[in-house]
Structure formats: structure tokens, C-alpha cells
């Protein structure tokens, strides 16, 4: 094996040219040393000059290689930047496409909702139109039963509509209650007062809104019914039931009421809070007569359905009478004999 091969084996990472250069440098060093030691200083100097030349050439080669590496690095950086920019552009385009699609979907959805609303509005208008003959017939029957002494306040909207009033008055006339409690005053107060005037009962109506209470009081006075019906201001106050506070009529205004044998629950309005009418049964149960009729308006709504289910579960003797009568549910209350005796 030649010296050059041995050196290459020892330095396996050197290229052929580098190994030759290193070997030549080694030989030159050795030559320079030998000639200097033997007194041939001229030859030694020449060998050192040659060695310097080789070193300089090596450095130049190294510099060129480094410059190439740096150039390649810069080119790779440029490529990377281009790739990243391209990916960013694609990402932005994809997001923009998604946004436009979502926008389209939103428009489609809004359009569909508008169409459904149109159909629902049309249906509501159509069902109101269809209800007109029924409401007209009920109005005729209401006015045949009574001759009002002043213009009657309007029915419908917040007030009971004629068909519900007709059913309500039929119950009042047939059951002839002595003391009616109404939760939520208005047009119904005047009609109930007319019915009680004939049968000899009394109405106490609560209103949480002083303005509406005043209007109902004025209507009752205009009809000469103030002796039959009284409207009480009952601002909503928190009442605690089973660990939860509900805004309900101030219970103080019920303090003097006993043996209530007919109740119309038509307030507080749903806008005053969730389960607005749930406290009613809890707050009046002990003030009811041993037998009472409870008319619950808007009984088709989910809050009212839940309230009725909870009441009939909790109060023995409270049962539903048949299906909904218009918007009303009618409940019969019969105090269990043991509790009736305890009260007596
Ligand atoms: C459902 S309303 C009671 C209606 C009454 N029982 C009748 O049939 O005329 C319940 C409460 O809503 C309030 N109210 C009445 N008319 C209203 C209206 N047009 N807008 C907002 N609140 C009203 C009053 O305070 C009333 O006691």
C-alpha cells in the first residue's frame, strides 16, 4: 500500500485533491526541514515558498467553496420563501372561498327563514280569518247574555278573546262562585263582574302594573261594577318556592282572602320571567275553598303545561277537567277530607 493510500485511509473524509495537497505539503515540510538541516538553505527557502503557494491555493479553493455554499444557502432560502408565500396565498384563497361559501349559505338560510316566516304569517293570518266567524258568534252570545251600561273594553290580544270569555262566563254562571280571584286584570274583569252581579258573587282582581290596574278600575266604575269587583295593586315581589325565587304578586294583598271558589290565572305575563305563573297554586292553595274551579289561561304554552303537571303531581285533589277549552285549561280542586277537617 502506497503512503498516499495510507494517508487517505487515515483521513477518509478528504477528497483526492485534498489528500494530494496535504501529502505534498507534508513532503514539502519534510524536504524544507531536511535541506535546512543539511545546510541547503536556498533549497529549503524554495520548498517553503512552494508550501506557502500551496497553502494560498488551498485557502482560495476553500474561500470559493464557502462562497458557493453561501450562494446555495441563499438560493434555498429564496426557494423556501417562495414556497411559504405560495402556501400562504393558497391558504388565504381557501379561507376566502370558505367565507364566500359560508356567506352564500347564510344568505340561503336567511332566505329560507324569510320564506318560512312568510308562510307562517300567512297561515297565522289565515287562521285568524278562519277564526273570525267563531269569534263573531261568541261576541253575539256574550252581548245577548248582558246589556253593558257603558262601552265594553276590547277583547283579544292581551285580553281574553270572545270564545274564551264565553267559556269562562259559562263556567261562572253554572258554578256560581261566591269569591272569584283573578290574576291579571283587564277586559275579563268587567265581564266576570257582570256575571257575578247576576249570581251574587264578588271579584278580587290583582294587577302587577299600576297603570293597567287603574284602567280596569276605571272601566269597572264606568259600568257601575265597583261594588262587585275590586282591583288590587300587587307589584311583583320575589316569592321563594322550593329554593327558587319567582317574581309574583305581593302575597300581602291576599292576606284577607279565604274560601276562594273560582280562580282565573291570566298573569303575570310571560314577559316577566320564566315560569311566571308557576307560583300561583303554591300561593293560593291554603286560601281556596274546599271545592274550587281554576281556569288557567294560555295553558297550551310549555311553561304553563309544566306548571300544571307539577301542581297536579303535588296537590292531591287537583285534577284536570277534560281537554283545553279554547286557550284555557280547567282544573278542579277538591280538598282531601283529612285536610278539610284539619282546616275546619
Ligand atoms: C294577560 S294580561 C290580563 C288580561 C286580562 N285577564 C283580560 O283578559 O283582559 C296580564 C297582564 O298584562 C298586562 N297587560 C294588559 N294588557 C297589556 C298590553 N296590551 N301590553 C302589555 N301588558 C299588558 C296587565 O298588567 C295584565 O294584568
PDB file of C-alpha atoms in Angstrom, residues 44-237:
ATOM      1  CA  UNK A  44      14.763  24.986   1.961  1.00  0.00           C
ATOM      2  CA  UNK A  45      13.536  28.519   1.203  1.00  0.00           C
ATOM      3  CA  UNK A  46      12.310  27.446  -2.229  1.00  0.00           C
ATOM      4  CA  UNK A  47      10.467  24.485  -0.690  1.00  0.00           C
ATOM      5  CA  UNK A  48       8.837  26.775   1.949  1.00  0.00           C
ATOM      6  CA  UNK A  49       7.807  29.237  -0.797  1.00  0.00           C
ATOM      7  CA  UNK A  50       6.230  26.326  -2.678  1.00  0.00           C
ATOM      8  CA  UNK A  51       4.478  25.271   0.520  1.00  0.00           C
ATOM      9  CA  UNK A  52       3.173  28.841   1.000  1.00  0.00           C
ATOM     10  CA  UNK A  53       1.868  28.782  -2.581  1.00  0.00           C
ATOM     11  CA  UNK A  54       0.064  25.507  -1.964  1.00  0.00           C
ATOM     12  CA  UNK A  55      -1.473  26.875   1.280  1.00  0.00           C
ATOM     13  CA  UNK A  56      -2.591  30.053  -0.522  1.00  0.00           C
ATOM     14  CA  UNK A  57      -4.135  27.989  -3.340  1.00  0.00           C
ATOM     15  CA  UNK A  58      -5.919  25.838  -0.707  1.00  0.00           C
ATOM     16  CA  UNK A  59      -7.274  28.913   1.048  1.00  0.00           C
ATOM     17  CA  UNK A  60      -8.540  30.308  -2.268  1.00  0.00           C
ATOM     18  CA  UNK A  61     -10.233  26.987  -3.029  1.00  0.00           C
ATOM     19  CA  UNK A  62     -11.774  26.989   0.461  1.00  0.00           C
ATOM     20  CA  UNK A  63     -12.995  30.550   0.004  1.00  0.00           C
ATOM     21  CA  UNK A  64     -14.591  29.685  -3.372  1.00  0.00           C
ATOM     22  CA  UNK A  65     -16.281  26.621  -1.871  1.00  0.00           C
ATOM     23  CA  UNK A  66     -17.639  28.688   1.059  1.00  0.00           C
ATOM     24  CA  UNK A  67     -18.904  31.313  -1.371  1.00  0.00           C
ATOM     25  CA  UNK A  68     -20.672  28.561  -3.337  1.00  0.00           C
ATOM     26  CA  UNK A  69     -22.206  27.116  -0.150  1.00  0.00           C
ATOM     27  CA  UNK A  70     -23.392  30.577   0.887  1.00  0.00           C
ATOM     28  CA  UNK A  71     -24.891  31.149  -2.561  1.00  0.00           C
ATOM     29  CA  UNK A  72     -26.654  27.794  -2.435  1.00  0.00           C
ATOM     30  CA  UNK A  73     -27.939  28.663   1.068  1.00  0.00           C
ATOM     31  CA  UNK A  74     -29.316  31.983  -0.168  1.00  0.00           C
ATOM     32  CA  UNK A  75     -30.959  30.252  -3.143  1.00  0.00           C
ATOM     33  CA  UNK A  76     -32.521  27.654  -0.791  1.00  0.00           C
ATOM     34  CA  UNK A  77     -33.771  30.468   1.448  1.00  0.00           C
ATOM     35  CA  UNK A  78     -35.315  32.198  -1.579  1.00  0.00           C
ATOM     36  CA  UNK A  79     -36.971  28.920  -2.645  1.00  0.00           C
ATOM     37  CA  UNK A  80     -38.292  28.348   0.839  1.00  0.00           C
ATOM     38  CA  UNK A  81     -39.707  31.887   0.996  1.00  0.00           C
ATOM     39  CA  UNK A  82     -41.368  31.382  -2.400  1.00  0.00           C
ATOM     40  CA  UNK A  83     -42.864  28.084  -1.256  1.00  0.00           C
ATOM     41  CA  UNK A  84     -44.139  29.610   2.015  1.00  0.00           C
ATOM     42  CA  UNK A  85     -45.608  32.600   0.143  1.00  0.00           C
ATOM     43  CA  UNK A  86     -47.320  30.254  -2.308  1.00  0.00           C
ATOM     44  CA  UNK A  87     -48.755  28.209   0.563  1.00  0.00           C
ATOM     45  CA  UNK A  88     -49.963  31.385   2.286  1.00  0.00           C
ATOM     46  CA  UNK A  89     -51.632  32.521  -0.946  1.00  0.00           C
ATOM     47  CA  UNK A  90     -53.339  29.123  -1.292  1.00  0.00           C
ATOM     48  CA  UNK A  91     -54.450  29.192   2.351  1.00  0.00           C
ATOM     49  CA  UNK A  92     -55.891  32.701   2.059  1.00  0.00           C
ATOM     50  CA  UNK A  93     -57.665  31.704  -1.167  1.00  0.00           C
ATOM     51  CA  UNK A  94     -59.108  28.592   0.515  1.00  0.00           C
ATOM     52  CA  UNK A  95     -60.295  30.615   3.554  1.00  0.00           C
ATOM     53  CA  UNK A  96     -61.777  33.250   1.247  1.00  0.00           C
ATOM     54  CA  UNK A  97     -63.573  30.518  -0.752  1.00  0.00           C
ATOM     55  CA  UNK A  98     -64.931  29.046   2.540  1.00  0.00           C
ATOM     56  CA  UNK A  99     -66.018  32.519   3.680  1.00  0.00           C
ATOM     57  CA  UNK A 100     -67.851  33.133   0.418  1.00  0.00           C
ATOM     58  CA  UNK A 101     -69.488  29.703   0.618  1.00  0.00           C
ATOM     59  CA  UNK A 102     -70.487  30.354   4.251  1.00  0.00           C
ATOM     60  CA  UNK A 103     -71.831  33.761   3.174  1.00  0.00           C
ATOM     61  CA  UNK A 104     -73.839  32.075   0.422  1.00  0.00           C
ATOM     62  CA  UNK A 105     -75.130  29.512   2.901  1.00  0.00           C
ATOM     63  CA  UNK A 106     -76.059  32.300   5.339  1.00  0.00           C
ATOM     64  CA  UNK A 107     -77.962  34.107   2.584  1.00  0.00           C
ATOM     65  CA  UNK A 108     -79.729  30.861   1.614  1.00  0.00           C
ATOM     66  CA  UNK A 109     -80.625  30.235   5.261  1.00  0.00           C
ATOM     67  CA  UNK A 110     -81.918  33.791   5.777  1.00  0.00           C
ATOM     68  CA  UNK A 111     -83.932  33.421   2.594  1.00  0.00           C
ATOM     69  CA  UNK A 112     -85.401  30.109   3.783  1.00  0.00           C
ATOM     70  CA  UNK A 113     -86.257  31.606   7.184  1.00  0.00           C
ATOM     71  CA  UNK A 114     -87.938  34.568   5.485  1.00  0.00           C
ATOM     72  CA  UNK A 115     -89.964  32.180   3.277  1.00  0.00           C
ATOM     73  CA  UNK A 116     -90.996  30.079   6.308  1.00  0.00           C
ATOM     74  CA  UNK A 117     -91.945  33.261   8.185  1.00  0.00           C
ATOM     75  CA  UNK A 118     -93.990  34.429   5.206  1.00  0.00           C
ATOM     76  CA  UNK A 119     -95.812  31.099   5.125  1.00  0.00           C
ATOM     77  CA  UNK A 120     -96.286  31.145   8.923  1.00  0.00           C
ATOM     78  CA  UNK A 121     -97.526  34.752   8.828  1.00  0.00           C
ATOM     79  CA  UNK A 122     -99.885  33.833   6.016  1.00  0.00           C
ATOM     80  CA  UNK A 123    -101.020  30.789   7.986  1.00  0.00           C
ATOM     81  CA  UNK A 124    -101.483  32.889  11.138  1.00  0.00           C
ATOM     82  CA  UNK A 125    -103.421  35.493   9.144  1.00  0.00           C
ATOM     83  CA  UNK A 126    -105.466  32.733   7.502  1.00  0.00           C
ATOM     84  CA  UNK A 127    -106.200  31.061  10.841  1.00  0.00           C
ATOM     85  CA  UNK A 128    -107.207  34.455  12.288  1.00  0.00           C
ATOM     86  CA  UNK A 129    -109.515  34.923   9.309  1.00  0.00           C
ATOM     87  CA  UNK A 130    -110.889  31.426   9.799  1.00  0.00           C
ATOM     88  CA  UNK A 131    -111.446  32.205  13.483  1.00  0.00           C
ATOM     89  CA  UNK A 132    -113.456  35.340  12.653  1.00  0.00           C
ATOM     90  CA  UNK A 133    -116.887  33.657  12.325  1.00  0.00           C
ATOM     91  CA  UNK A 134    -116.263  31.759  15.588  1.00  0.00           C
ATOM     92  CA  UNK A 135    -115.244  34.936  17.422  1.00  0.00           C
ATOM     93  CA  UNK A 136    -118.178  36.805  15.884  1.00  0.00           C
ATOM     94  CA  UNK A 137    -120.638  34.143  17.084  1.00  0.00           C
ATOM     95  CA  UNK A 138    -119.092  34.213  20.564  1.00  0.00           C
ATOM     96  CA  UNK A 139    -119.335  38.045  20.657  1.00  0.00           C
ATOM     97  CA  UNK A 140    -123.049  37.853  19.730  1.00  0.00           C
ATOM     98  CA  UNK A 141    -123.683  35.365  22.531  1.00  0.00           C
ATOM     99  CA  UNK A 142    -121.721  37.426  25.057  1.00  0.00           C
ATOM    100  CA  UNK A 143    -123.801  40.533  24.385  1.00  0.00           C
ATOM    101  CA  UNK A 144    -127.038  38.542  24.425  1.00  0.00           C
ATOM    102  CA  UNK A 145    -126.215  37.491  27.992  1.00  0.00           C
ATOM    103  CA  UNK A 146    -125.599  41.042  29.283  1.00  0.00           C
ATOM    104  CA  UNK A 147    -126.536  44.545  28.365  1.00  0.00           C
ATOM    105  CA  UNK A 148    -123.427  46.604  29.223  1.00  0.00           C
ATOM    106  CA  UNK A 149    -124.044  50.007  30.791  1.00  0.00           C
ATOM    107  CA  UNK A 150    -121.007  51.552  29.064  1.00  0.00           C
ATOM    108  CA  UNK A 151    -118.768  50.674  26.086  1.00  0.00           C
ATOM    109  CA  UNK A 152    -117.060  47.364  26.727  1.00  0.00           C
ATOM    110  CA  UNK A 153    -113.231  47.365  26.673  1.00  0.00           C
ATOM    111  CA  UNK A 154    -111.793  45.398  23.764  1.00  0.00           C
ATOM    112  CA  UNK A 155    -111.192  41.684  23.816  1.00  0.00           C
ATOM    113  CA  UNK A 156    -108.304  39.820  22.173  1.00  0.00           C
ATOM    114  CA  UNK A 157    -104.535  40.469  22.196  1.00  0.00           C
ATOM    115  CA  UNK A 158    -103.554  40.582  25.888  1.00  0.00           C
ATOM    116  CA  UNK A 159    -107.215  40.325  26.889  1.00  0.00           C
ATOM    117  CA  UNK A 160    -109.171  37.091  26.551  1.00  0.00           C
ATOM    118  CA  UNK A 161    -110.806  36.683  23.152  1.00  0.00           C
ATOM    119  CA  UNK A 162    -114.612  36.312  22.850  1.00  0.00           C
ATOM    120  CA  UNK A 163    -114.625  32.498  22.615  1.00  0.00           C
ATOM    121  CA  UNK A 164    -112.523  32.204  25.790  1.00  0.00           C
ATOM    122  CA  UNK A 165    -114.666  34.822  27.557  1.00  0.00           C
ATOM    123  CA  UNK A 166    -117.811  32.924  26.564  1.00  0.00           C
ATOM    124  CA  UNK A 167    -116.472  29.654  28.020  1.00  0.00           C
ATOM    125  CA  UNK A 168    -115.286  31.463  31.149  1.00  0.00           C
ATOM    126  CA  UNK A 169    -118.635  33.164  31.743  1.00  0.00           C
ATOM    127  CA  UNK A 170    -120.431  29.882  31.155  1.00  0.00           C
ATOM    128  CA  UNK A 171    -118.376  28.347  33.961  1.00  0.00           C
ATOM    129  CA  UNK A 172    -119.043  31.341  36.259  1.00  0.00           C
ATOM    130  CA  UNK A 173    -122.783  31.203  35.566  1.00  0.00           C
ATOM    131  CA  UNK A 174    -123.112  27.462  36.016  1.00  0.00           C
ATOM    132  CA  UNK A 175    -120.847  27.129  39.080  1.00  0.00           C
ATOM    133  CA  UNK A 176    -121.979  30.382  40.752  1.00  0.00           C
ATOM    134  CA  UNK A 177    -118.815  31.056  42.803  1.00  0.00           C
ATOM    135  CA  UNK A 178    -119.025  33.339  45.846  1.00  0.00           C
ATOM    136  CA  UNK A 179    -115.460  34.639  45.650  1.00  0.00           C
ATOM    137  CA  UNK A 180    -113.525  34.853  42.394  1.00  0.00           C
ATOM    138  CA  UNK A 181    -109.797  35.653  42.347  1.00  0.00           C
ATOM    139  CA  UNK A 182    -108.416  36.910  39.059  1.00  0.00           C
ATOM    140  CA  UNK A 183    -104.648  37.103  38.485  1.00  0.00           C
ATOM    141  CA  UNK A 184    -104.185  39.742  35.734  1.00  0.00           C
ATOM    142  CA  UNK A 185    -106.952  42.329  35.359  1.00  0.00           C
ATOM    143  CA  UNK A 186    -108.477  43.777  32.186  1.00  0.00           C
ATOM    144  CA  UNK A 187    -111.489  43.258  29.937  1.00  0.00           C
ATOM    145  CA  UNK A 188    -112.194  39.887  31.566  1.00  0.00           C
ATOM    146  CA  UNK A 189    -112.665  41.640  34.944  1.00  0.00           C
ATOM    147  CA  UNK A 190    -115.606  43.621  33.558  1.00  0.00           C
ATOM    148  CA  UNK A 191    -117.267  40.568  32.010  1.00  0.00           C
ATOM    149  CA  UNK A 192    -116.783  38.447  35.142  1.00  0.00           C
ATOM    150  CA  UNK A 193    -118.164  41.313  37.267  1.00  0.00           C
ATOM    151  CA  UNK A 194    -121.316  41.429  35.098  1.00  0.00           C
ATOM    152  CA  UNK A 195    -121.788  37.662  35.574  1.00  0.00           C
ATOM    153  CA  UNK A 196    -121.253  37.926  39.352  1.00  0.00           C
ATOM    154  CA  UNK A 197    -123.634  40.858  39.588  1.00  0.00           C
ATOM    155  CA  UNK A 198    -126.339  38.465  38.395  1.00  0.00           C
ATOM    156  CA  UNK A 199    -125.324  35.493  40.543  1.00  0.00           C
ATOM    157  CA  UNK A 200    -124.346  37.398  43.672  1.00  0.00           C
ATOM    158  CA  UNK A 201    -120.576  36.740  43.922  1.00  0.00           C
ATOM    159  CA  UNK A 202    -117.537  39.016  44.388  1.00  0.00           C
ATOM    160  CA  UNK A 203    -114.380  39.515  42.293  1.00  0.00           C
ATOM    161  CA  UNK A 204    -110.914  40.431  43.513  1.00  0.00           C
ATOM    162  CA  UNK A 205    -108.517  41.083  40.641  1.00  0.00           C
ATOM    163  CA  UNK A 206    -104.753  41.543  41.051  1.00  0.00           C
ATOM    164  CA  UNK A 207    -102.606  43.548  38.700  1.00  0.00           C
ATOM    165  CA  UNK A 208     -98.852  43.999  38.971  1.00  0.00           C
ATOM    166  CA  UNK A 209     -98.973  47.086  36.761  1.00  0.00           C
ATOM    167  CA  UNK A 210    -100.492  50.132  38.433  1.00  0.00           C
ATOM    168  CA  UNK A 211    -101.373  51.653  35.031  1.00  0.00           C
ATOM    169  CA  UNK A 212    -103.402  48.629  33.887  1.00  0.00           C
ATOM    170  CA  UNK A 213    -104.923  48.268  37.368  1.00  0.00           C
ATOM    171  CA  UNK A 214    -106.101  51.890  37.147  1.00  0.00           C
ATOM    172  CA  UNK A 215    -107.620  51.346  33.690  1.00  0.00           C
ATOM    173  CA  UNK A 216    -109.516  48.262  34.839  1.00  0.00           C
ATOM    174  CA  UNK A 217    -110.736  50.126  37.949  1.00  0.00           C
ATOM    175  CA  UNK A 218    -111.971  52.985  35.717  1.00  0.00           C
ATOM    176  CA  UNK A 219    -113.760  50.522  33.373  1.00  0.00           C
ATOM    177  CA  UNK A 220    -115.458  48.799  36.338  1.00  0.00           C
ATOM    178  CA  UNK A 221    -116.556  52.187  37.668  1.00  0.00           C
ATOM    179  CA  UNK A 222    -117.886  53.218  34.234  1.00  0.00           C
ATOM    180  CA  UNK A 223    -120.006  50.051  34.194  1.00  0.00           C
ATOM    181  CA  UNK A 224    -121.220  50.569  37.765  1.00  0.00           C
ATOM    182  CA  UNK A 225    -119.480  47.404  38.896  1.00  0.00           C
ATOM    183  CA  UNK A 226    -117.141  48.786  41.578  1.00  0.00           C
ATOM    184  CA  UNK A 227    -119.347  47.242  44.270  1.00  0.00           C
ATOM    185  CA  UNK A 228    -118.925  43.774  42.739  1.00  0.00           C
ATOM    186  CA  UNK A 229    -115.270  43.872  41.691  1.00  0.00           C
ATOM    187  CA  UNK A 230    -112.144  45.263  43.300  1.00  0.00           C
ATOM    188  CA  UNK A 231    -108.797  45.668  41.557  1.00  0.00           C
ATOM    189  CA  UNK A 232    -105.786  45.428  43.863  1.00  0.00           C
ATOM    190  CA  UNK A 233    -102.332  46.761  43.061  1.00  0.00           C
ATOM    191  CA  UNK A 234     -99.988  43.827  43.561  1.00  0.00           C
ATOM    192  CA  UNK A 235     -96.434  44.664  42.455  1.00  0.00           C
ATOM    193  CA  UNK A 236     -94.297  41.663  41.638  1.00  0.00           C
ATOM    194  CA  UNK A 237     -92.048  40.624  44.539  1.00  0.00           C
TER     195      UNK A 237
END
